[in-house]
Short mmCIF file of C-alpha atoms and ligand atoms in Angstrom, two decimals:
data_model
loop_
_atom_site.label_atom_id
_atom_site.label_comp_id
_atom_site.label_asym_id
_atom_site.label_seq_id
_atom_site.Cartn_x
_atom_site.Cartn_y
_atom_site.Cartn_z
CA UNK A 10 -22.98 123.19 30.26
CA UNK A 11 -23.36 119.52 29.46
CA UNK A 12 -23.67 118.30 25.72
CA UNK A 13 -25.27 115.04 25.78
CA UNK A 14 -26.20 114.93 29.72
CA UNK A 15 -29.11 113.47 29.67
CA UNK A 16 -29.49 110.24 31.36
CA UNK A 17 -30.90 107.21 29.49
CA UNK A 18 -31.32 104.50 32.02
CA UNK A 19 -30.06 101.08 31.77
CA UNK A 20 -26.40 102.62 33.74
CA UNK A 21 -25.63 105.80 34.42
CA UNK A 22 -24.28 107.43 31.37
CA UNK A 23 -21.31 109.98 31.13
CA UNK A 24 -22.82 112.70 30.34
CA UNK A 25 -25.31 111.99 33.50
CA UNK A 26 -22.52 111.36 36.02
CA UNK A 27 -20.67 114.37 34.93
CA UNK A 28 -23.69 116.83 34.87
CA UNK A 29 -24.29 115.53 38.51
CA UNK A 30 -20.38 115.41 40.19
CA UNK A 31 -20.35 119.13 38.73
CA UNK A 32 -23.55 119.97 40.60
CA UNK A 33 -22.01 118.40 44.20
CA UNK A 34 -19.05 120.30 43.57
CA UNK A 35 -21.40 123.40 43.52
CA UNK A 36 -21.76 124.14 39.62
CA UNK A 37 -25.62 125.34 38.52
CA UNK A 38 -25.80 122.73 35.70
CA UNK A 39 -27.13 123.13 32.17
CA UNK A 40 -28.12 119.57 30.78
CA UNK A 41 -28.27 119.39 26.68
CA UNK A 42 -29.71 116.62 24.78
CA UNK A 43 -31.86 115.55 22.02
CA UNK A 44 -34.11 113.91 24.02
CA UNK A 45 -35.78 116.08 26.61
CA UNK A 46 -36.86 113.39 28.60
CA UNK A 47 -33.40 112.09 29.62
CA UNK A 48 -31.87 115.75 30.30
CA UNK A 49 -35.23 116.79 32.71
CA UNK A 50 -34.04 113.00 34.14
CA UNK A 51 -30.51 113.87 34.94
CA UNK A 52 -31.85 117.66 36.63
CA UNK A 53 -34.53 115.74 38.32
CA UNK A 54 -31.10 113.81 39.94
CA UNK A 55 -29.54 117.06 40.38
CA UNK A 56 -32.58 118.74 41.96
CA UNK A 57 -33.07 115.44 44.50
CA UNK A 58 -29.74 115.99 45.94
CA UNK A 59 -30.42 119.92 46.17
CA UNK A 60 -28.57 121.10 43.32
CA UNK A 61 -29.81 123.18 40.57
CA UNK A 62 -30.09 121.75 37.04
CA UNK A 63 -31.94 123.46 33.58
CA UNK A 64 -32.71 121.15 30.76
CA UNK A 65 -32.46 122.26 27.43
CA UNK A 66 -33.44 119.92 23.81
CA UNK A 67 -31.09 120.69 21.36
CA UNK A 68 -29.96 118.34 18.41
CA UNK A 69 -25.83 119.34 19.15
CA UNK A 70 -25.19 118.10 15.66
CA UNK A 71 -27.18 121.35 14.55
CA UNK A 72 -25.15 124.73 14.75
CA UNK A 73 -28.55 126.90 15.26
CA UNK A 74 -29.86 124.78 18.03
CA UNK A 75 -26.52 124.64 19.80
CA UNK A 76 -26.20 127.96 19.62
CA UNK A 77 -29.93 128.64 20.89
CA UNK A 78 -28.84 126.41 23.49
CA UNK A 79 -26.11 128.37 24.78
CA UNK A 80 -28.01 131.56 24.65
CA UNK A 81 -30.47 129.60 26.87
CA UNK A 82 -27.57 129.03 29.27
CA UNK A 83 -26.48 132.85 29.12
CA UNK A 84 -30.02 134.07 29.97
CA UNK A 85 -30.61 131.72 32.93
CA UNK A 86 -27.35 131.89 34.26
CA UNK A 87 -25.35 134.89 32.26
CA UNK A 88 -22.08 132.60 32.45
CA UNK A 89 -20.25 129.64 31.11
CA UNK A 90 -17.55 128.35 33.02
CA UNK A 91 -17.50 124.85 31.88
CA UNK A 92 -18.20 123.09 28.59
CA UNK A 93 -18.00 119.18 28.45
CA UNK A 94 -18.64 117.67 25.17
CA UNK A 95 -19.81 114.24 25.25
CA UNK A 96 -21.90 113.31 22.69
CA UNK A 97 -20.37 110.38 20.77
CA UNK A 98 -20.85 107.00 20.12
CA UNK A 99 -19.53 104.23 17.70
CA UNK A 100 -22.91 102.64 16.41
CA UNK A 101 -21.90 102.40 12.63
CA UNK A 102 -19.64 99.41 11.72
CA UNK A 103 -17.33 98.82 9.07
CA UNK A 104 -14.13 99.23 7.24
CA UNK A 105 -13.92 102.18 4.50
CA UNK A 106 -14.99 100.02 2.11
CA UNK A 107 -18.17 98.81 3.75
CA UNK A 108 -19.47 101.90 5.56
CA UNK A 109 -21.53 103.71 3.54
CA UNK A 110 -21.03 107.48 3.30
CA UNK A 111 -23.87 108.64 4.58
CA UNK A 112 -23.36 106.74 7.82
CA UNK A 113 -19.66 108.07 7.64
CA UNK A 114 -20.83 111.31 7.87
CA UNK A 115 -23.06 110.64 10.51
CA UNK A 116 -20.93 109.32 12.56
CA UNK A 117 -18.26 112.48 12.16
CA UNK A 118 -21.53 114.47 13.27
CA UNK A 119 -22.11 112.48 16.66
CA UNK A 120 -18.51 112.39 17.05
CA UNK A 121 -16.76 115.53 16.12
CA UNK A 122 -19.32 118.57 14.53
CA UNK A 123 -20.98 118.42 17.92
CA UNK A 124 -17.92 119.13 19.78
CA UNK A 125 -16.81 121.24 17.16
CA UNK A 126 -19.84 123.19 17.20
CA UNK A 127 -20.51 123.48 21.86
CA UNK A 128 -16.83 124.97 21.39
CA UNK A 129 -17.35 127.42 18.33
CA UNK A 130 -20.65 128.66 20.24
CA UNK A 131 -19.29 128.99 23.94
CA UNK A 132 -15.39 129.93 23.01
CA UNK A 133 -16.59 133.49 22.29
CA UNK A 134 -18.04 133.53 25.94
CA UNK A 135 -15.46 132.68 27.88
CA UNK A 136 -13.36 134.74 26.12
CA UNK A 137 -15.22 137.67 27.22
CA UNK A 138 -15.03 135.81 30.11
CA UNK A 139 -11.17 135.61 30.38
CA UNK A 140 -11.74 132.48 31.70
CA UNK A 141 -12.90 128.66 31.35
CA UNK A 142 -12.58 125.17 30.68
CA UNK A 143 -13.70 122.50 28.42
CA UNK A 144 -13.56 118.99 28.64
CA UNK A 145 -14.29 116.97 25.48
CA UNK A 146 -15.00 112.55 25.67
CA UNK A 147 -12.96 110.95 23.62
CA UNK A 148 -11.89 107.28 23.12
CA UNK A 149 -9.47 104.55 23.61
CA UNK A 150 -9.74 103.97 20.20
CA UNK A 151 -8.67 107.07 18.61
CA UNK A 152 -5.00 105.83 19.56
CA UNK A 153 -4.93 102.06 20.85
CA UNK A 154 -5.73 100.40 17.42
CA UNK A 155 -7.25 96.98 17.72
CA UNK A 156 -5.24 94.03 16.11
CA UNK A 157 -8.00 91.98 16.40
CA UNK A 158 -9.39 94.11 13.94
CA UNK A 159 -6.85 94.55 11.66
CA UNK A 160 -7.32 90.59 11.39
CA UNK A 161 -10.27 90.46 10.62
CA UNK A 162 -11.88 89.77 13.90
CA UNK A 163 -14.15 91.40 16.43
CA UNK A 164 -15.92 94.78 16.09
CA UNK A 165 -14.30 97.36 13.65
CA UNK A 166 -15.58 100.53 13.25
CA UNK A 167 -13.00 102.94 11.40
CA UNK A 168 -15.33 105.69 11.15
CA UNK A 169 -14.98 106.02 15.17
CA UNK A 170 -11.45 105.79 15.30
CA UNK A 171 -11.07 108.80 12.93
CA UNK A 172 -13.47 110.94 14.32
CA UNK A 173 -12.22 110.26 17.75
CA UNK A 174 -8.36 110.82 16.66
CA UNK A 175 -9.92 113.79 15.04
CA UNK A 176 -11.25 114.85 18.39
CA UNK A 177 -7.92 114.35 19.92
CA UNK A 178 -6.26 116.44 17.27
CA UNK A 179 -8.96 119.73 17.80
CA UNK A 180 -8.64 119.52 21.39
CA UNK A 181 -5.07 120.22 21.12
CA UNK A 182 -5.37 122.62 18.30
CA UNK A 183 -8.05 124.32 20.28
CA UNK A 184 -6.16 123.99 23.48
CA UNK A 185 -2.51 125.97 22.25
CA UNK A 186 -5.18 128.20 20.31
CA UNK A 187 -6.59 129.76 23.54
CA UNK A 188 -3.97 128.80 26.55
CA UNK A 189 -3.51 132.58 26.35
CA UNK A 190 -6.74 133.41 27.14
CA UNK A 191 -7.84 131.65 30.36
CA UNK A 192 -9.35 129.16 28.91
CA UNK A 193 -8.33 125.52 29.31
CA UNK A 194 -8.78 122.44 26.42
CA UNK A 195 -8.53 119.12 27.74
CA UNK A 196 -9.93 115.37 26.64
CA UNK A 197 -10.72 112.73 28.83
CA UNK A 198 -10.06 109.10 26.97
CA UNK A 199 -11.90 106.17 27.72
CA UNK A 200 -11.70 103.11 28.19
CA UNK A 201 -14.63 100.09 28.44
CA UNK A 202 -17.09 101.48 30.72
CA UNK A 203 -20.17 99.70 31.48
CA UNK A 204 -22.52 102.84 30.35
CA UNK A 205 -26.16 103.03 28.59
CA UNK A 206 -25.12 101.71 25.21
CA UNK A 207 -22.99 99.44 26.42
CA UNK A 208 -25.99 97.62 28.48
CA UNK A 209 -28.51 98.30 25.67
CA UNK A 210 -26.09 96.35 23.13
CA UNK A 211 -25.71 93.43 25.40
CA UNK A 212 -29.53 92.97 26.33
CA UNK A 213 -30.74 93.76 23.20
CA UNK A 214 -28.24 91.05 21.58
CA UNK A 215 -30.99 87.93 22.18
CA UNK A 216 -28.38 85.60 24.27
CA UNK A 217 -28.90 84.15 27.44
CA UNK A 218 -27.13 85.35 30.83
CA UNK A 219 -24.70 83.50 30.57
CA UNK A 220 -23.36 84.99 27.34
CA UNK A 221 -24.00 88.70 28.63
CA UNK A 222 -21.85 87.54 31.61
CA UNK A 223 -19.28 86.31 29.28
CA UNK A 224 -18.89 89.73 27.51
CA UNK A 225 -18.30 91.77 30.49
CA UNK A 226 -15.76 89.25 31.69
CA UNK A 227 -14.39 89.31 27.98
CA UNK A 228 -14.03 93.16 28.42
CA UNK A 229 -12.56 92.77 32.36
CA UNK A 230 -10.05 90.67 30.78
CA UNK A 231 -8.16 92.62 28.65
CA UNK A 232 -8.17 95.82 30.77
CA UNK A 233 -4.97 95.57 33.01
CA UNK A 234 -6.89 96.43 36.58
CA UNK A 235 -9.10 93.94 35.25
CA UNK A 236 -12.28 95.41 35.43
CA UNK A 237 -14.91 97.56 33.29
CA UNK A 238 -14.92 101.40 34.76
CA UNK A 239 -18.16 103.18 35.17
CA UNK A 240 -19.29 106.52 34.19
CA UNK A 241 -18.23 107.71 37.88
CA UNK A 242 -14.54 107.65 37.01
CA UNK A 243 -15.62 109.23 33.78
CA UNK A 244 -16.68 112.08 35.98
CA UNK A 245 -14.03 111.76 38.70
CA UNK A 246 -11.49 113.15 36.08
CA UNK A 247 -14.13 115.82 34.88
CA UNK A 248 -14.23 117.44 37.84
CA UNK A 249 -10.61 117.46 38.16
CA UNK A 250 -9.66 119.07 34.59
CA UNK A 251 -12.62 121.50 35.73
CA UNK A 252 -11.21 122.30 38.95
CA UNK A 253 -8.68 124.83 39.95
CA UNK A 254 -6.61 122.04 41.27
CA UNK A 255 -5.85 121.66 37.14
CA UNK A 256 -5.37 125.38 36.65
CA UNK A 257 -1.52 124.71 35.11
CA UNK A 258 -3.03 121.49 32.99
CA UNK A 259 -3.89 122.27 29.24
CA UNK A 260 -3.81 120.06 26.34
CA UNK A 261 -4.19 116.74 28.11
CA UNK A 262 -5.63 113.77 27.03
CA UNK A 263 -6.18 112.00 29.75
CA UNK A 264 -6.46 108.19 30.09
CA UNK A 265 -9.20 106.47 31.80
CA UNK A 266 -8.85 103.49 31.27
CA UNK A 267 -7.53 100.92 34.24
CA UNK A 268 -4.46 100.83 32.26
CA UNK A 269 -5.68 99.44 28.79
CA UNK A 270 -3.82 101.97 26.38
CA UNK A 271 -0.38 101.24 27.83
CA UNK A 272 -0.97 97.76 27.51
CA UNK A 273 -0.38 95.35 24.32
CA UNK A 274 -3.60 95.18 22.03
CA UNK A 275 -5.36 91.75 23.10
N1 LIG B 17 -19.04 103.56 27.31
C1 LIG B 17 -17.83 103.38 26.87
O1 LIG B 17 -17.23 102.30 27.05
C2 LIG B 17 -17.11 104.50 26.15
C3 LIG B 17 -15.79 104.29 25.76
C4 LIG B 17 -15.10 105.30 25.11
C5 LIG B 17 -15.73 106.51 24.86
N2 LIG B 17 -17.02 106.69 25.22
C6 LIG B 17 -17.64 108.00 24.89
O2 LIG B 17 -18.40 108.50 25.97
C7 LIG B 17 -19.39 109.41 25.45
C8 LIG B 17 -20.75 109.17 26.08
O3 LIG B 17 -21.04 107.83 25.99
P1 LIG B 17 -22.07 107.07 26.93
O4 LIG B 17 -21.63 105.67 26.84
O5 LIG B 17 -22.22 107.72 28.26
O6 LIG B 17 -23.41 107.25 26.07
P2 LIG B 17 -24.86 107.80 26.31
O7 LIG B 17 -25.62 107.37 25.09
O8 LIG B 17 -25.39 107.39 27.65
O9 LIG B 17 -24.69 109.38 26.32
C9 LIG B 17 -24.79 110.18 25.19
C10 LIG B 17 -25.92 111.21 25.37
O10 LIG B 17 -25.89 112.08 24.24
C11 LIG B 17 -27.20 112.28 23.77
N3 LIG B 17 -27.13 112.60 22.35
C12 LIG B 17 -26.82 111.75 21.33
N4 LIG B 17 -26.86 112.41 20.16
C13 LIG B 17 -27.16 113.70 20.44
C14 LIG B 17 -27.33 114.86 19.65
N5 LIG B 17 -27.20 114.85 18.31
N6 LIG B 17 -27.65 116.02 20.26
C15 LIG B 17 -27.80 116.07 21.61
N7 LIG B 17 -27.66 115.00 22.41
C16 LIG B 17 -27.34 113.83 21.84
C17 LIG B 17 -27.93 110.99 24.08
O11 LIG B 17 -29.34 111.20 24.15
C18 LIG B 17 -27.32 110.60 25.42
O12 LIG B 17 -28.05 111.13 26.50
C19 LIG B 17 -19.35 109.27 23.92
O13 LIG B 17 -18.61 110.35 23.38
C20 LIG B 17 -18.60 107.95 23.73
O14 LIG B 17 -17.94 107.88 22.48
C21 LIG B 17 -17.73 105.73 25.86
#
């Protein structure tokens, strides 16, 4: 079951590369999103390359429709054996004193009550179960603070960086909670990734090419491989803490990142 797998266009988005890698590996795919046009796109993808893929619309910052979401799952498919939460996003700018409260909140919701609220609905399953794993997106940013920002400069968005350290914290938490009960709790941390918002910033952002092309080299720059990832290695490492190959692993949160957290904040 994929929270937030639809796919938007633009790139392919995380959720979207995920949902499919699970499907080649064999998985029958549930894809979960607000908008039911971009989850029937990503089980179209699915369903191309001979997979099979259900779409379901569910707002995943709402406990009733995530939980009519999973019950969706249950009758089609009468298991869960994977849960990636991916829904997230750092839209809302601002230091504490500028962000309004409101968007605070909102951005805790994207961030954190959705994945709080795909593992308070499925948990009980896989513990009848005896067994699963979950996989929830976090960020870069929940533990590489920016110095940039704490001068003043560049993008700061404070609300993001708590709900993703937040993230961090429950995925642990959650993760020691249930390691005796078959079920594993791991994050995957990213890095920049050229992925639907990413691409819908920069085109939407009224500069010419050359500008755009200045960004992504801006962003190549400071990671120490040198270049942006894509949603693909996003999902590379998904199906990895899903597999049985990770059936010791527990607790992780795992970089991908070409090597930007380790390095010194640009
Ligand atoms: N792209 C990056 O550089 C980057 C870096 C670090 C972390 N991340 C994380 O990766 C995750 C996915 O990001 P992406 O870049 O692939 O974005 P995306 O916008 O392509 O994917 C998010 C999906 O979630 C859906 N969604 C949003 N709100 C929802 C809601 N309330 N209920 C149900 N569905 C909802 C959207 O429709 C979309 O399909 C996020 O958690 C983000 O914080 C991305």
């Amino acid at each position: 079951m994929v929270m937030g797998g639809g796919a938007r266009g633009l790139a392919v988005g995380n959720g979207e590369a995920c949902a499919i890698a699970y499907a080649r590996e064999g998985a029958r795919v549930a894809v979960v999103d607000y908008n039911p046009e971009f989850a029937e796109a990503t089980c179209a993808l699915i369903a191309k390359e001979g997979g099979e893929a259900i779409a379901i619309r569910a707002d995943c910052t709402k406990s009733a429709e995530v939980l009519a979401a999973v019950e969706r799952v249950m009758e089609q498919y009468g298991r869960i054996d994977i849960l990636l939460n991916n829904i997230g996003g750092g839209s809302l700018a601002g230091d504490v004193v500028e962000i309004s409260e409101e968007d605070w909140d909102r951005e805790f919701d994207l961030n954190l009550r959705t994945a709080f609220l795909g593992m308070k609905h499925v948990i009980p399953i896989m513990e009848a179960q005896g067994s699963g794993t979950i996989t929830n997106i976090t960020s870069v940013m929940s533990s590489r603070l920016l110095q940039r920002a704490q001068r003043g400069e560049g993008y700061v968005n404070m609300a993001y960086v708590s709900a993703k350290a937040a993230l961090d914290a429950l995925t642990r938490a959650v993760a020691l909670y249930e390691a005796g009960k078959g079920i594993r709790v791991n994050g995957i941390r990213l890095g920049y990734l050229k992925t639907p918002p990413i691409v819908h910033i920069v085109e939407n952002a009224g500069v010419d090419e050359e500008i755009k092309a200045q960004y992504y080299a801006g962003r190549a720059k400071s990671v120490p491989m040198g270049a942006q990832g894509d949603a693909w290695n996003t999902a590379g490492a998904a199906v990895f803490l899903a597999s049985d190959e990770a059936s010791y692993i527990t607790g992780v949160i795992l970089a991908v990142d070409g090597g930007l957290e380790i390095a010194a904040p640009a």
